[in-house]
Coordinates of C-alpha atoms in Angstrom, one line a residue:
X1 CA -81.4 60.7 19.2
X2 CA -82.4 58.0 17.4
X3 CA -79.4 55.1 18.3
X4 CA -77.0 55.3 21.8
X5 CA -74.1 56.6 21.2
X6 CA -71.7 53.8 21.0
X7 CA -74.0 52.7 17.9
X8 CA -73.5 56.4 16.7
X9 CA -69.7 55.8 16.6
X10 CA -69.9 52.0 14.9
X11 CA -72.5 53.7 12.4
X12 CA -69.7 56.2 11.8
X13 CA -67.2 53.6 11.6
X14 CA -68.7 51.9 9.0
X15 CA -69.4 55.2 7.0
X16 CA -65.9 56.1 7.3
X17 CA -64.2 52.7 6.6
X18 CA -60.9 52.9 5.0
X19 CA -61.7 55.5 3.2
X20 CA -60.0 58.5 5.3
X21 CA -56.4 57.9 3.4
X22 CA -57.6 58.9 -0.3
X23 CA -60.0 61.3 0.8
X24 CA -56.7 62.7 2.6
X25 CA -54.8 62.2 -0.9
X26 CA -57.5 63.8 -3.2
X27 CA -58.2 66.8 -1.1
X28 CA -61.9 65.7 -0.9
X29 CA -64.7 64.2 1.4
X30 CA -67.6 63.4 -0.9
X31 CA -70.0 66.1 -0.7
X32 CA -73.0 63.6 -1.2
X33 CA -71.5 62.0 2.4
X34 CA -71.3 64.6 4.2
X35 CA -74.8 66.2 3.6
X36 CA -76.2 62.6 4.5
X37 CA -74.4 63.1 7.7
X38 CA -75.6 66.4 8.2
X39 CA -79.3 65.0 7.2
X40 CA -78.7 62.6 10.0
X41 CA -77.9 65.4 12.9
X42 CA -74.3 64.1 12.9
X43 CA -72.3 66.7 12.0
X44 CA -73.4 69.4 14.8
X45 CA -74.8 67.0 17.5
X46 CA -75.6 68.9 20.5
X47 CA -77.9 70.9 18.7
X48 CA -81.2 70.5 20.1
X49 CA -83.9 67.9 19.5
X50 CA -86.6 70.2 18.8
X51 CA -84.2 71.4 15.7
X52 CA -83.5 68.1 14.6
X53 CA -80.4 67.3 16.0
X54 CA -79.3 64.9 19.0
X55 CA -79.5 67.1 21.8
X56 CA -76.0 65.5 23.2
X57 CA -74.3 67.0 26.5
X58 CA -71.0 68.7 25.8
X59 CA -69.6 65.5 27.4
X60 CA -71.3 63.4 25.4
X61 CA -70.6 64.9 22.7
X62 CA -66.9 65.4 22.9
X63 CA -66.6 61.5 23.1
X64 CA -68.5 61.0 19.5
X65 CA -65.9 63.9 18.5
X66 CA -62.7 62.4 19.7
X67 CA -64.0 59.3 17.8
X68 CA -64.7 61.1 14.9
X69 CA -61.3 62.4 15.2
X70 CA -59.6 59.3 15.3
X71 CA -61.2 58.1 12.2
X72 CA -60.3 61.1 9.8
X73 CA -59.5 64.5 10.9
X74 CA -61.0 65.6 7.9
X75 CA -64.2 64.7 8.7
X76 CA -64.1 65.9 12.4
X77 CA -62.5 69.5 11.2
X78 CA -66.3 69.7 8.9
X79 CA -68.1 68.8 12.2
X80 CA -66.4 71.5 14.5
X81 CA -67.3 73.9 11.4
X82 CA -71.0 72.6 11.5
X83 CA -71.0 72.7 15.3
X84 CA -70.0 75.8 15.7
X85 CA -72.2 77.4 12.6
X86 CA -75.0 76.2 15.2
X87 CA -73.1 76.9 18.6
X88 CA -73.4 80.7 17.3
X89 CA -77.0 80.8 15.9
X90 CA -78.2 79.1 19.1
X91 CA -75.9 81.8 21.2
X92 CA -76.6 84.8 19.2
X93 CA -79.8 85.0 17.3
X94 CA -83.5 85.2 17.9
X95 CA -85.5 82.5 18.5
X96 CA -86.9 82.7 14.6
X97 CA -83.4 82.8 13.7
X98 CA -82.5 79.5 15.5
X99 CA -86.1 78.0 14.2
X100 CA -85.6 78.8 10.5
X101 CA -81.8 78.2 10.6
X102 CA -81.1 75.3 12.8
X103 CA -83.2 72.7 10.8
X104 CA -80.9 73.0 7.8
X105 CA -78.1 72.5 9.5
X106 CA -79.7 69.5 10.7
X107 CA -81.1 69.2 7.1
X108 CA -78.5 68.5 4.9
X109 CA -77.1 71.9 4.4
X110 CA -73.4 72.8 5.3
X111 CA -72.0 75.5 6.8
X112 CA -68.8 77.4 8.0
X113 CA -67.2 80.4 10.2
X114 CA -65.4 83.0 8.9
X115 CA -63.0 85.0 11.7
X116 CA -59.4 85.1 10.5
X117 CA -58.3 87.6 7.7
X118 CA -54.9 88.3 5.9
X119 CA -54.6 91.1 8.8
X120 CA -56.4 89.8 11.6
X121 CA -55.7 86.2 13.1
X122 CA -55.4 85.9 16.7
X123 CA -55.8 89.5 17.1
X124 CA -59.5 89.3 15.8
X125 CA -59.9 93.0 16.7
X126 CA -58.1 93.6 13.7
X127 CA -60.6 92.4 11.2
X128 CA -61.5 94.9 8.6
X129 CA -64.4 92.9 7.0
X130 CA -67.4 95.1 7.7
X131 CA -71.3 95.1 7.8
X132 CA -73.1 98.0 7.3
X133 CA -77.0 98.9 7.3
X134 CA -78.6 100.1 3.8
X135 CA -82.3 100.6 4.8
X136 CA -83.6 97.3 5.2
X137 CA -80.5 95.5 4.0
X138 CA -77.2 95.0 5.5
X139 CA -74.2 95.3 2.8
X140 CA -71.2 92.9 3.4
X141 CA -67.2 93.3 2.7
X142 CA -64.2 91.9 3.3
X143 CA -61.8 88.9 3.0
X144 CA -61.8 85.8 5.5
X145 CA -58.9 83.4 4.8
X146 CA -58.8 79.6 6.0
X147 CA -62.0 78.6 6.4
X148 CA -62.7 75.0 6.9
X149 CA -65.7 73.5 5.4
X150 CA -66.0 76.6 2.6
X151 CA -65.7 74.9 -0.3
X152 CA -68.7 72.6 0.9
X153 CA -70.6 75.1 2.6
X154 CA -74.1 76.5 1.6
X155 CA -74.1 78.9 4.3
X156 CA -71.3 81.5 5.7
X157 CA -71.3 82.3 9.3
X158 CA -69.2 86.1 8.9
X159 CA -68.0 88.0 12.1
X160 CA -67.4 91.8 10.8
X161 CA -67.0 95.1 12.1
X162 CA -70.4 97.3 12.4
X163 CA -70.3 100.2 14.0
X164 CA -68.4 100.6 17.4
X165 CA -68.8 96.6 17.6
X166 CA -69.3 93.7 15.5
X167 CA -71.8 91.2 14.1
X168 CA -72.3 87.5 12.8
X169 CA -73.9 88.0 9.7
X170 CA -75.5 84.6 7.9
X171 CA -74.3 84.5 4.3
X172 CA -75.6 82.1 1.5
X173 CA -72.6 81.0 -0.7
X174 CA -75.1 81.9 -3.4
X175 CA -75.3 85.3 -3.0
X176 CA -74.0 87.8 -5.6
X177 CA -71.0 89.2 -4.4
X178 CA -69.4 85.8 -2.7
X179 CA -66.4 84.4 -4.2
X180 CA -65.0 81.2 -2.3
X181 CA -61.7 80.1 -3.8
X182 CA -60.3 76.7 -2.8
X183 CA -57.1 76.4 -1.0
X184 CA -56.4 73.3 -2.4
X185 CA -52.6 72.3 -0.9
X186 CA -53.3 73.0 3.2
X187 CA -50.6 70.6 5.2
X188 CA -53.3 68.9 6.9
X189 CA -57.0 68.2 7.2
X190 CA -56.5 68.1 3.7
X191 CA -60.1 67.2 2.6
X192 CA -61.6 69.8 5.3
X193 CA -62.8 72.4 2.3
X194 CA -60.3 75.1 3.8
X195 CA -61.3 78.3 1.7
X196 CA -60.1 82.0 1.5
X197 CA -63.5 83.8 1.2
X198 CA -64.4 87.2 -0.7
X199 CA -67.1 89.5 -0.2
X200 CA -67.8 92.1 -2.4
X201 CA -71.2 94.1 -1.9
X202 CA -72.8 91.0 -0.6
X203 CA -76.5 92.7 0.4
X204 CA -78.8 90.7 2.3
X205 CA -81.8 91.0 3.9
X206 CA -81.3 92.7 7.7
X207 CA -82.2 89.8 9.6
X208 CA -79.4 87.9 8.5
X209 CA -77.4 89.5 11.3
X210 CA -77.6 87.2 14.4
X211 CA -79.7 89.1 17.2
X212 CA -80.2 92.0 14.9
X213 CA -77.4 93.6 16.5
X214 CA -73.7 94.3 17.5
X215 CA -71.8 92.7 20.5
X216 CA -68.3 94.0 21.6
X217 CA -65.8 92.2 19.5
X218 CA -64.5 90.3 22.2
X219 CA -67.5 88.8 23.7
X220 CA -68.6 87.8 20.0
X221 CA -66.0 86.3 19.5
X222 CA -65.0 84.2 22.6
X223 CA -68.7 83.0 22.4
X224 CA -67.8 81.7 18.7
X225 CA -64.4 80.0 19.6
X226 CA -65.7 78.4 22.4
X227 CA -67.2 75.4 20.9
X228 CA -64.7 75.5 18.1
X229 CA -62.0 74.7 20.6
X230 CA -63.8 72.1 22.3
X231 CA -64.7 70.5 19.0
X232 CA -60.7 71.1 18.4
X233 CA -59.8 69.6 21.6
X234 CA -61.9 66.3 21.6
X235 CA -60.2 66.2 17.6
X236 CA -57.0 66.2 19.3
X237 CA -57.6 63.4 21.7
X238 CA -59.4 61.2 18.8
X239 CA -55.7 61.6 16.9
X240 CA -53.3 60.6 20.3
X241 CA -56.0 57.3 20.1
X242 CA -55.4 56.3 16.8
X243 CA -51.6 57.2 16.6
X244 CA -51.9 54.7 19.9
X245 CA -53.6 51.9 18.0
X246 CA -50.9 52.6 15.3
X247 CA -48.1 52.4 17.3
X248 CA -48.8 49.6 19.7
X249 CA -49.7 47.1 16.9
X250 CA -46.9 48.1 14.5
X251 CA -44.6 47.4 17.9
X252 CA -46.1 44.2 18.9
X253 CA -45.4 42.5 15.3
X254 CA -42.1 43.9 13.9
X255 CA -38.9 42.7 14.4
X256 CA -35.6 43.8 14.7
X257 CA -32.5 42.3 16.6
X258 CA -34.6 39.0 16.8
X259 CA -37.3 40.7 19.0
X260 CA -40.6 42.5 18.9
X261 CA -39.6 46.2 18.9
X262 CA -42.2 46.8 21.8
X263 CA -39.5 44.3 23.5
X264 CA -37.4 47.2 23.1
X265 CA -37.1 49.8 26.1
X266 CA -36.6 53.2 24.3
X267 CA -39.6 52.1 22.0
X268 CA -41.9 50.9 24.8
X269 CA -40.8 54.6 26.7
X270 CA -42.2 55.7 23.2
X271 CA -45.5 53.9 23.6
X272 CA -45.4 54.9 27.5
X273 CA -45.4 58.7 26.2
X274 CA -48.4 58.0 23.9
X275 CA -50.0 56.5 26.3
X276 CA -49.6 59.0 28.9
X277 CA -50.6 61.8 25.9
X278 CA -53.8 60.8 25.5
X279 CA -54.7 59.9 29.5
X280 CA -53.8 63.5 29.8
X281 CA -56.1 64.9 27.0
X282 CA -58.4 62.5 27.4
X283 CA -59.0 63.6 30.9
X284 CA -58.5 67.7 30.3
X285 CA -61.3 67.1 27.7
X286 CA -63.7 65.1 30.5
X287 CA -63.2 68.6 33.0
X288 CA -64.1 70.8 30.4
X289 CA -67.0 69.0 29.2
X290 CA -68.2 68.9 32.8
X291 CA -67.8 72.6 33.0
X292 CA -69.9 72.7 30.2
X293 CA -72.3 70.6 31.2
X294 CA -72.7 72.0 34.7
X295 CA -72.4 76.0 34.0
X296 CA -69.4 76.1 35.9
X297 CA -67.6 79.6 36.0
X298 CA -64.3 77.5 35.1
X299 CA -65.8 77.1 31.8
X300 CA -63.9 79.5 29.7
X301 CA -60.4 78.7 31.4
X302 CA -61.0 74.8 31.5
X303 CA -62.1 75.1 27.3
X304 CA -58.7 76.8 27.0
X305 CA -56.6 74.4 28.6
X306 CA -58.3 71.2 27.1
X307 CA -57.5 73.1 23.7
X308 CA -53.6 73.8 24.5
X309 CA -53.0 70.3 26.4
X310 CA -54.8 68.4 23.5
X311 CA -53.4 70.1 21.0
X312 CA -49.6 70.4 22.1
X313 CA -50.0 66.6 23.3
X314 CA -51.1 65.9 19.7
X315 CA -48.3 67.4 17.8
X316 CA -46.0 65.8 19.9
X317 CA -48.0 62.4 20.5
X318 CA -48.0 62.1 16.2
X319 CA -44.3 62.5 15.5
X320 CA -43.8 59.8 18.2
X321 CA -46.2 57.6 16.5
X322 CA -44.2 58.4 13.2
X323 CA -40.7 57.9 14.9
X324 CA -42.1 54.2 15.9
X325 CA -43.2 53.3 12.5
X326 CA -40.6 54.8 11.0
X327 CA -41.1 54.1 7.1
X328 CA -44.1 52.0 7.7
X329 CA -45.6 55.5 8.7
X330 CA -44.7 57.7 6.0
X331 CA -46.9 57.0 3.3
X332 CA -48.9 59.6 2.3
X333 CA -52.3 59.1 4.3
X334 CA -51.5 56.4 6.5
X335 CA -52.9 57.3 9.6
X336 CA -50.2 58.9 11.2
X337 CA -48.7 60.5 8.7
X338 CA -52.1 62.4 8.7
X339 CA -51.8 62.7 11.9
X340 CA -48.7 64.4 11.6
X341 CA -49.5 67.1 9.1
X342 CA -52.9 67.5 11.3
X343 CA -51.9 67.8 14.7
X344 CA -49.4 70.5 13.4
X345 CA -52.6 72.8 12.4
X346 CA -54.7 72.2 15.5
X347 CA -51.9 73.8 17.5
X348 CA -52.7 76.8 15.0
X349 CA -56.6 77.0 14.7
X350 CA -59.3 78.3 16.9
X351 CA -56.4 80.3 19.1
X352 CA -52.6 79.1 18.5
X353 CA -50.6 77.4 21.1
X354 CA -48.8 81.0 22.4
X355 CA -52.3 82.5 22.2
X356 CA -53.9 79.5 24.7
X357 CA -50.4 80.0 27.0
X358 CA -50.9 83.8 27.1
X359 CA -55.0 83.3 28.1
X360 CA -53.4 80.6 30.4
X361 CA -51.0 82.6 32.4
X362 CA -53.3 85.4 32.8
X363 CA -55.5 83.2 34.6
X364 CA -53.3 82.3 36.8
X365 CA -52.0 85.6 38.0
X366 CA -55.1 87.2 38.8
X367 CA -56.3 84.2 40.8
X368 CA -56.9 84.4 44.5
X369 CA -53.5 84.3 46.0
X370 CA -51.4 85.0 42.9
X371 CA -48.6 87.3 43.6

């Protein structure tokens, strides 16, 4: 890449400003902004140099996310989309694929994943949406609902059934057939682009399915979800930092009962727990990076838990931060009132909290010594 990475995050900084409340209030990120970010690699950076991106580690990575994160959740919610349009193409197609597609999502162009249906959320096996073969076209349809970065995106990345298995399918929003339809009231990451997506017909071309071929639903998908719930994770420990930063100053500087309220010992014990929330995330994310980084075989398990500990942490870690501010805090898009409404959803997205805890537990009972 081009700068190091703490100029990355000032660069972002500066991009961002104080601009994250009213993008939060309109429902909007400008579109113009975030293909300049894309143009830049910054929107899925561990996408390899030789396809224009920045080539980052995981770990790496995850620290430019959780910064991201901290600045507008928004902003980091279009990343993980980005991110994981690429994690996919890189994962599952050919190496044409990944040469014609990769540069425009390092380009300017935007893109976003389409799993969850009105019948099929965390039981993804479920999906109905289908790709089928007509010659030397491949016909697309179904319905995805919720997916972030939609109402920006130029390309769809859509899991469907075909055959005895399923596919990713690359869709141009362009193509006859694809409806997107803006959900526009979400409860948080409210300038995101969340979209419910129809497909009616779509026919494209037969290499627009990734790898030319189907996967067994469950590997396709756990190879989809895995960056989106590091992406997620890191999100979650850029929110505990900035509800930190909140809290501590609005402590330090107002009064009540003639002293500070960080004077006060059930508020510090507030401040204590936020503190604590994002050591704990912070260093969940580090692991899993690692794993990442390294290949581990803990990989898949240590992705999980840095999802359900950041996430759970999050949720909690926000309505502290509100709690402290109390009414300084509950304007509509002050930072921790978005951080409220967001950290609710990321205990939701990319495998819900129960869903993480049920992956978690089975883990643990068929390790080595389990009963």
């Amino acid at each position: 890449m081009g700068e190091d990475l703490s100029g990355a995050m000032t660069s972002l900084t500066l991009r961002v400003g104080d601009l994250a409340g009213e993008w939060d209030r309109t429902g909007l990120i400008p579109p113009e902004l975030l293909r300049d970010l894309g143009a830049e690699g910054r929107l899925c950076a561990e996408v390899p140099e030789q396809y224009g991106g920045w080539g980052l580690s995981s770990l790496h990575s995850g620290a430019y996310t959780a910064h991201a994160g901290g600045l507008c959740s928004s902003l980091r919610s279009v990343m993980t989309s980005q991110g994981m349009a690429a994690w996919t193409i890189q994962r599952l197609g050919t190496a044409e694929q990944s040469a014609g597609l990769l540069p425009r999502l390092t380009g300017g162009a935007l893109a976003a994943v389409g799993f969850s249906e009105p019948g099929a959320g965390s039981d993804l096996a479920a999906m109905t949406t289908t790709v089928r073969r007509d010659g030397d076209t491949v016909v697309v349809d179904g319905h995805k609902k919720w997916v972030t970065a939609a109402h920006y995106a130029d390309l769809l990345v859509v899991v469907g059934r075909h055959e005895d298995g399923a596919v990713a399918v690359v869709v141009p929003t362009g193509t006859p057939g694809v409806r997107v339809e803006r959900i526009t009231d979400p409860l948080g990451c409210r300038a995101a682009g969340h979209a419910d997506v129809h497909l009616d017909g779509v026919r494209l071309p037969a290499d627009s399915v990734l790898g030319g071929h189907g996967l067994p639903t469950a590997l396709l998908v756990t190879t989809a979800l895995a960056y989106g719930r590091m992406s997620v994770a890191w999100g979650c420990v850029g929110i505990l930092r900035a509800c930190l930063s909140a809290a501590t100053a609005h402590a330090t500087v107002r009064e009540q009962f003639g002293r500070p309220l960080a004077e006060h010992q059930l508020v510090a014990g507030h401040i204590a727990d936020l503190y604590t929330a994002e050591q704990v995330a912070t260093r969940v994310c580090e692991y899993a990076g690692r794993c990442w980084d390294e290949g581990s075989p803990d990989q898949v398990v240590a992705t999980v838990l840095a999802k359900q500990v950041s996430a759970t942490q999050a949720a909690r870690g926000a309505a502290t931060a509100v709690q402290v501010l109390a009414s300084a805090g509950s304007r509509d898009g002050h930072t921790v009132a978005r951080a409220y409404r967001d950290a609710k959803l990321m205990e939701i997205i990319e495998g819900s909290s129960e869903l993480c805890r049920l992956m978690l537990a089975q883990h643990a009972l068929s390790a080595p010594g389990a009963p």
